[in-house]
Coordinates of N, CA and C in Angstrom, one line a residue:
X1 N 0.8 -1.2 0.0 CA 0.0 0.0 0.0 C 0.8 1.2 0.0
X2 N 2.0 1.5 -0.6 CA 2.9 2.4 -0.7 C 3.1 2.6 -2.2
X3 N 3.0 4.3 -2.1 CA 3.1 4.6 -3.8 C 2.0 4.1 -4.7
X4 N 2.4 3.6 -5.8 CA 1.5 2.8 -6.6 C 0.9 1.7 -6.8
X5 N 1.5 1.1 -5.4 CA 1.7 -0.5 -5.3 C -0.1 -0.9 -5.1
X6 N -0.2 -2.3 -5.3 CA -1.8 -2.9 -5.3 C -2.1 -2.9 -4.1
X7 N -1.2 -2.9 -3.1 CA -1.6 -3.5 -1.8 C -2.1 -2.4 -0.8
X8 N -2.4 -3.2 0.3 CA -3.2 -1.8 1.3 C -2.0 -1.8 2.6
X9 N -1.6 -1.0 3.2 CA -1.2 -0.7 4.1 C -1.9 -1.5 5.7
X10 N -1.5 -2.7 5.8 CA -2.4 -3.7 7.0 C -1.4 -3.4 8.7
X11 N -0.9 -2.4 8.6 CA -0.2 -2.1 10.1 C 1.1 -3.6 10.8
X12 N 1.4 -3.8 9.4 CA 2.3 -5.1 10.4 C 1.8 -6.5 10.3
X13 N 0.6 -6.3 9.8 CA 0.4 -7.7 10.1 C 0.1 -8.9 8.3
X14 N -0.4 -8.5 7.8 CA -0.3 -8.6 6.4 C 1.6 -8.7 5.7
X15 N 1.8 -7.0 6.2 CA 3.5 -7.4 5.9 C 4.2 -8.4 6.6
X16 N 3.9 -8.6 7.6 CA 4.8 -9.8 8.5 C 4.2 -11.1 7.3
X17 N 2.9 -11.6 7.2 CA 3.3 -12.8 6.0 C 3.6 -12.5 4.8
X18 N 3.6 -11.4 4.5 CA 4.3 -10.8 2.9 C 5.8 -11.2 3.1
X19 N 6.7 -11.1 4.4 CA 8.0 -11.4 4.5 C 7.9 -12.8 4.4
X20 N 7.3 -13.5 5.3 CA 7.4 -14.9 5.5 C 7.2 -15.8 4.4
X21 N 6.3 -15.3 3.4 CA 6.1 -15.7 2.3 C 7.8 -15.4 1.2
X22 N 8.1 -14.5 1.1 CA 9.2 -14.4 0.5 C 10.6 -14.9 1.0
X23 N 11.1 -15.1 2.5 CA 11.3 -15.8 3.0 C 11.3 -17.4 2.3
X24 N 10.0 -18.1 2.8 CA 9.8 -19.1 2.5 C 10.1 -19.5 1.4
X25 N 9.8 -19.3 0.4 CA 10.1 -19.2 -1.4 C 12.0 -19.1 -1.5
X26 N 12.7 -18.4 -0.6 CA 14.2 -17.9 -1.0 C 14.4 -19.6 -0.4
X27 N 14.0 -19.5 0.9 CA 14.9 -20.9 1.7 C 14.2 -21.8 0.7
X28 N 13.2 -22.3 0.1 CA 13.0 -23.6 -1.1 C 13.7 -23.8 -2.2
X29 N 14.0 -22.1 -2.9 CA 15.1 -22.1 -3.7 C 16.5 -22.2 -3.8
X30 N 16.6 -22.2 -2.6 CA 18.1 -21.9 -2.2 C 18.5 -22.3 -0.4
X31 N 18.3 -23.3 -0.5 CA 18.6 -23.9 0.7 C 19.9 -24.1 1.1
X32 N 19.6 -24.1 2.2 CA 21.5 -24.3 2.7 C 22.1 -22.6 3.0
X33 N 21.3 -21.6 1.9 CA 22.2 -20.4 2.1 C 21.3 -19.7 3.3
X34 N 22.2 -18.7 4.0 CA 22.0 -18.5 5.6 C 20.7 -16.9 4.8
X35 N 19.9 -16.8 6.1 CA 18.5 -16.6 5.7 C 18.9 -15.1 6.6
X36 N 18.6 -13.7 6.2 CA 19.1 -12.6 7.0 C 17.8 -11.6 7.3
X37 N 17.1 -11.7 7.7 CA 16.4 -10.5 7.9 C 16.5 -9.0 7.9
X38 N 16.3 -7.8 7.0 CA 16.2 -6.8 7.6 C 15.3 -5.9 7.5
X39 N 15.3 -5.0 7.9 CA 14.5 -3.7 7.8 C 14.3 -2.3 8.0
X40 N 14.0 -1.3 7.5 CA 14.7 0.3 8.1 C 13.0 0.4 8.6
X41 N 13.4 1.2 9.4 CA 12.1 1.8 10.1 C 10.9 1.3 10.1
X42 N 9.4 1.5 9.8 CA 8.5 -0.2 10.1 C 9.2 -1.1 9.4
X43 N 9.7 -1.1 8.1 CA 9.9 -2.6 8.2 C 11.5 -3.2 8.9
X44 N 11.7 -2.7 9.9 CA 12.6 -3.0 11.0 C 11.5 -3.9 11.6
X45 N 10.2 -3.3 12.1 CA 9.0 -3.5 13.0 C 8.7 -4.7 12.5
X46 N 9.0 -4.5 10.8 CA 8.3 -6.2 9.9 C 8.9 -7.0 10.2
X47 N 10.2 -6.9 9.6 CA 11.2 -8.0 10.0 C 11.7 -8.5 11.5
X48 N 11.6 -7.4 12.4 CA 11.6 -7.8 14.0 C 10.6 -9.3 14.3
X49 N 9.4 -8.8 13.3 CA 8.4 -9.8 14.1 C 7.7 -11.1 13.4
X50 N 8.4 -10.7 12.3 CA 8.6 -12.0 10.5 C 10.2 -13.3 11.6
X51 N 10.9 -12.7 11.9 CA 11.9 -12.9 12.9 C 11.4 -14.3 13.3
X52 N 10.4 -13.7 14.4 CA 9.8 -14.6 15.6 C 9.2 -15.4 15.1
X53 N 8.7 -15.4 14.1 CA 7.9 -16.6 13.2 C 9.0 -17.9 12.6
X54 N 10.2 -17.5 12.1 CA 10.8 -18.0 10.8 C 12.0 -18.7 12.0
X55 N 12.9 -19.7 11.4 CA 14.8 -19.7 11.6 C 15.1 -19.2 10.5
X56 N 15.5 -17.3 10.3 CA 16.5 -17.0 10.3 C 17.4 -16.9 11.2
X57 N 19.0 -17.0 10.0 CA 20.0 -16.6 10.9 C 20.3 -15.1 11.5
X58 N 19.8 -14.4 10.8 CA 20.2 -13.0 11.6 C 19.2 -12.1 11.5
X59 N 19.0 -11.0 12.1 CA 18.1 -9.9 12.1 C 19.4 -8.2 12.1
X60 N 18.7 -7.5 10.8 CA 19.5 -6.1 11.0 C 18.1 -5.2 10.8
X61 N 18.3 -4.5 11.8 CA 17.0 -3.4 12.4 C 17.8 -2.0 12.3
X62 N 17.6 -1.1 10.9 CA 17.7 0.3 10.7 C 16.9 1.0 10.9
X63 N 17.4 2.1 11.6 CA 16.4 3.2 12.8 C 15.3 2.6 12.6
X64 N 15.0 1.6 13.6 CA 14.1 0.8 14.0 C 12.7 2.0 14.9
X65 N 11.8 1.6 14.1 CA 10.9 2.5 14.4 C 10.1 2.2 15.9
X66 N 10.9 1.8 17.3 CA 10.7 1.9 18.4 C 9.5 3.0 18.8
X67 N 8.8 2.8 19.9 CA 8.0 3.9 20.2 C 6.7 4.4 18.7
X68 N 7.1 4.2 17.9 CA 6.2 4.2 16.7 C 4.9 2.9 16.6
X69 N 5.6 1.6 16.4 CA 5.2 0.4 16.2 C 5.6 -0.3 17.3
X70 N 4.9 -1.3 18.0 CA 5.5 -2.1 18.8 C 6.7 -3.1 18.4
X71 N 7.4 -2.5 18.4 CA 8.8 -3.3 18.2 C 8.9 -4.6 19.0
X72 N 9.0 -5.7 18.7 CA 9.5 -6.6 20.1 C 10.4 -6.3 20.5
X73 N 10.9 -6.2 22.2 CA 11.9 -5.7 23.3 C 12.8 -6.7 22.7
X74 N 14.0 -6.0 23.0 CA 15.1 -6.9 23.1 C 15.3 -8.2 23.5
X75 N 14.6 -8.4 24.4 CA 15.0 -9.6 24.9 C 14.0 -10.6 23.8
X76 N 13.4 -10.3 23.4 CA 12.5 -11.1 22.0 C 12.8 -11.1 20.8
X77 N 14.4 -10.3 20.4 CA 15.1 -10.4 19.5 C 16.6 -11.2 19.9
X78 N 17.1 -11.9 18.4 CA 18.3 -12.3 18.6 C 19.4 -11.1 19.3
X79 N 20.5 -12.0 20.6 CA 21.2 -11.0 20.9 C 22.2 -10.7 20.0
X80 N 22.5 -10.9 18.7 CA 23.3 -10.9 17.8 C 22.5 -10.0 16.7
X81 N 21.2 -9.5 17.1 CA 20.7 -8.3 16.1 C 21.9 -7.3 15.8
X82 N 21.7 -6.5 14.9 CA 22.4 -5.6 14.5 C 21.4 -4.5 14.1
X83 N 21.1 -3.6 15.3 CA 20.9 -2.4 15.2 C 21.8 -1.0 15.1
X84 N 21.3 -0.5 14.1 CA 22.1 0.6 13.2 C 21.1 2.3 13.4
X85 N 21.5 3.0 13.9 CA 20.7 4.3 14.0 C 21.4 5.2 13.7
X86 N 20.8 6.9 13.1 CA 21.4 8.2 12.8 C 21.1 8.9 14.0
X87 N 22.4 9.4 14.8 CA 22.6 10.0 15.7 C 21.7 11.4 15.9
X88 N 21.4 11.7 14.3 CA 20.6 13.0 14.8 C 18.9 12.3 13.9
X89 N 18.9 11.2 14.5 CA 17.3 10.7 13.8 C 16.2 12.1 13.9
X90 N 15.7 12.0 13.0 CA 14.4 13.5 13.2 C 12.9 12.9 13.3
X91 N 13.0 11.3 13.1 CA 11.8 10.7 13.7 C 11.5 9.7 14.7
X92 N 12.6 9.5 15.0 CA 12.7 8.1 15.9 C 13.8 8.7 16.4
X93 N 13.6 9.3 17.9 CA 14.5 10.3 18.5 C 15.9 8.9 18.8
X94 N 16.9 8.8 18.9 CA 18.8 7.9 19.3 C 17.8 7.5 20.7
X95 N 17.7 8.5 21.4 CA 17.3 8.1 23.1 C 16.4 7.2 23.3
X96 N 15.3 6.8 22.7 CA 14.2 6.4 22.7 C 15.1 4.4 22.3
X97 N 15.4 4.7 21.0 CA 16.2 3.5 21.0 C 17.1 2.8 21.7
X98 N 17.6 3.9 22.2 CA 18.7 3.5 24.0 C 18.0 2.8 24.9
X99 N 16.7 3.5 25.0 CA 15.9 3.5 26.1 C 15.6 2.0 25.9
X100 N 14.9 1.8 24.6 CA 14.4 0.3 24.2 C 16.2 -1.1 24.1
X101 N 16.8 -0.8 24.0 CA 17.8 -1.7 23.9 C 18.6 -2.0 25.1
X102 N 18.5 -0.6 26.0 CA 19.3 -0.5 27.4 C 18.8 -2.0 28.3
X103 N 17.2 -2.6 28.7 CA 17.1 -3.7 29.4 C 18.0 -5.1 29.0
X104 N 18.4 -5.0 27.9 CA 19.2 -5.9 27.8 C 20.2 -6.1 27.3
X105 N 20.9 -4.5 27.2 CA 22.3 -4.3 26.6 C 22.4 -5.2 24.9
X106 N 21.6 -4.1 24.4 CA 21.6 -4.9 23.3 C 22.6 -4.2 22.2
X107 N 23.9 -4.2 21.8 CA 24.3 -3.2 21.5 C 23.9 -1.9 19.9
X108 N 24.3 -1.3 20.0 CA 23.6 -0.3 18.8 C 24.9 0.7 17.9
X109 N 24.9 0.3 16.9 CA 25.4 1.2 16.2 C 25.2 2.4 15.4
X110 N 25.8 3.6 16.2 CA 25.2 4.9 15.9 C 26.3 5.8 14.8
X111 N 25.1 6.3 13.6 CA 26.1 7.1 12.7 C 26.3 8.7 13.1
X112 N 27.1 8.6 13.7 CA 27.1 10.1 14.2 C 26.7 11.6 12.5
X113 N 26.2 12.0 13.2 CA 25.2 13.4 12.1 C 24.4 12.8 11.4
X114 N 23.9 12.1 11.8 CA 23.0 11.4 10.8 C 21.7 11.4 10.5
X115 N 20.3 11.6 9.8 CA 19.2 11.6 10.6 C 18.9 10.3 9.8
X116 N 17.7 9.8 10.1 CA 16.7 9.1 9.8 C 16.5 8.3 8.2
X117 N 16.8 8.8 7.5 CA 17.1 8.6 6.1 C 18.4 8.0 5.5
X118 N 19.4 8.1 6.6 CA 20.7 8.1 6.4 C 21.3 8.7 4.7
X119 N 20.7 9.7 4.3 CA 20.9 10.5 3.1 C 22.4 10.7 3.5
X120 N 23.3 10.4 2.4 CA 24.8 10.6 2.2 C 25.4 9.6 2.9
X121 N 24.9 8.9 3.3 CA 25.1 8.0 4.2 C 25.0 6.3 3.7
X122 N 24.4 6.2 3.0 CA 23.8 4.5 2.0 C 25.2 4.1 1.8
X123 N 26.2 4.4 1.3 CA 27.1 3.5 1.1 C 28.1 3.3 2.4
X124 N 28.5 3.6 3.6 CA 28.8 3.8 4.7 C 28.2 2.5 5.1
X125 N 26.5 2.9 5.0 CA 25.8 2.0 5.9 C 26.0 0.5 5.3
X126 N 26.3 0.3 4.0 CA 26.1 -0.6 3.0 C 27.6 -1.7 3.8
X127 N 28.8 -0.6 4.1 CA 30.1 -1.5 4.3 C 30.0 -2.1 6.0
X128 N 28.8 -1.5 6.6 CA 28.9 -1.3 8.0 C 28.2 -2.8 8.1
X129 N 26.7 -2.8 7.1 CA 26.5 -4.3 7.4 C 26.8 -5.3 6.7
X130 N 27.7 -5.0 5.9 CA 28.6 -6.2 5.2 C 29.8 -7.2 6.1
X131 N 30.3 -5.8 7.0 CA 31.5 -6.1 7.8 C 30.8 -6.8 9.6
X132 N 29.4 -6.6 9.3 CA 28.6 -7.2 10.9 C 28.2 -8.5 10.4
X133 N 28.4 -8.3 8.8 CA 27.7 -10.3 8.6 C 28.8 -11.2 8.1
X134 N 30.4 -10.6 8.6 CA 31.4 -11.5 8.2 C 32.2 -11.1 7.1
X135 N 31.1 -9.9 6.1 CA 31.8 -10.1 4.9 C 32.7 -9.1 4.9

């Protein structure tokens, strides 16, 4: 339900089997290869909770839209997530994501000047999670 697309905007819950569906289909085709979840902002929220459904092997949450959508708490994500945020986010205030990751020291990686968009920023972010998934 974005832009032109056919679909309707179902708050999370529609998208969560839109993932799992696409998901499903990659692991039939291609089995054996390691399964990564991610998402920027709600669909951090998708994939957080596409997550708890599936074995994937990893979850990466960009300015995870905390306080927005119910994110699942940390402790209902892998401790091996890889959360990525812009230090000067303009919609999902840095603190608020502290605030949500602090109960279980989940750690976070912050782009200092950054906001929300990470504009000037996509290739940075691009080496940041290449080098969190080994590569």
């Amino acid at each position: 339900g974005v832009g032109k697309s056919d679909g309707e905007h179902d708050y999370g819950h529609g998208e969560v089997d839109d993932v799992l569906a696409v998901a499903g289909f990659a692991q039939a085709q291609f089995p054996g290869v390691p399964l990564i979840l991610a998402g920027f902002s709600f669909g951090g929220f998708v994939a957080a909770h596409a997550r708890q459904r599936t074995e994937a092997d990893g979850l990466i949450l960009m300015g995870p839209a905390v306080g927005r959508y119910p994110v699942p708490m940390p402790a209902e994500v892998p401790a091996d997530t890889l959360v990525i945020h812009g230090e000067e986010d303009e919609v999902i205030a840095l603190a608020e994501v502290l605030d949500w990751a602090r109960p279980q020291m989940l750690p976070i990686v912050v782009f200092p000047g950054t906001g929300h968009f990470f504009h000037g920023k996509l290739i940075a972010l691009q080496h940041c999670v290449i080098r969190a998934m080994g590569g």
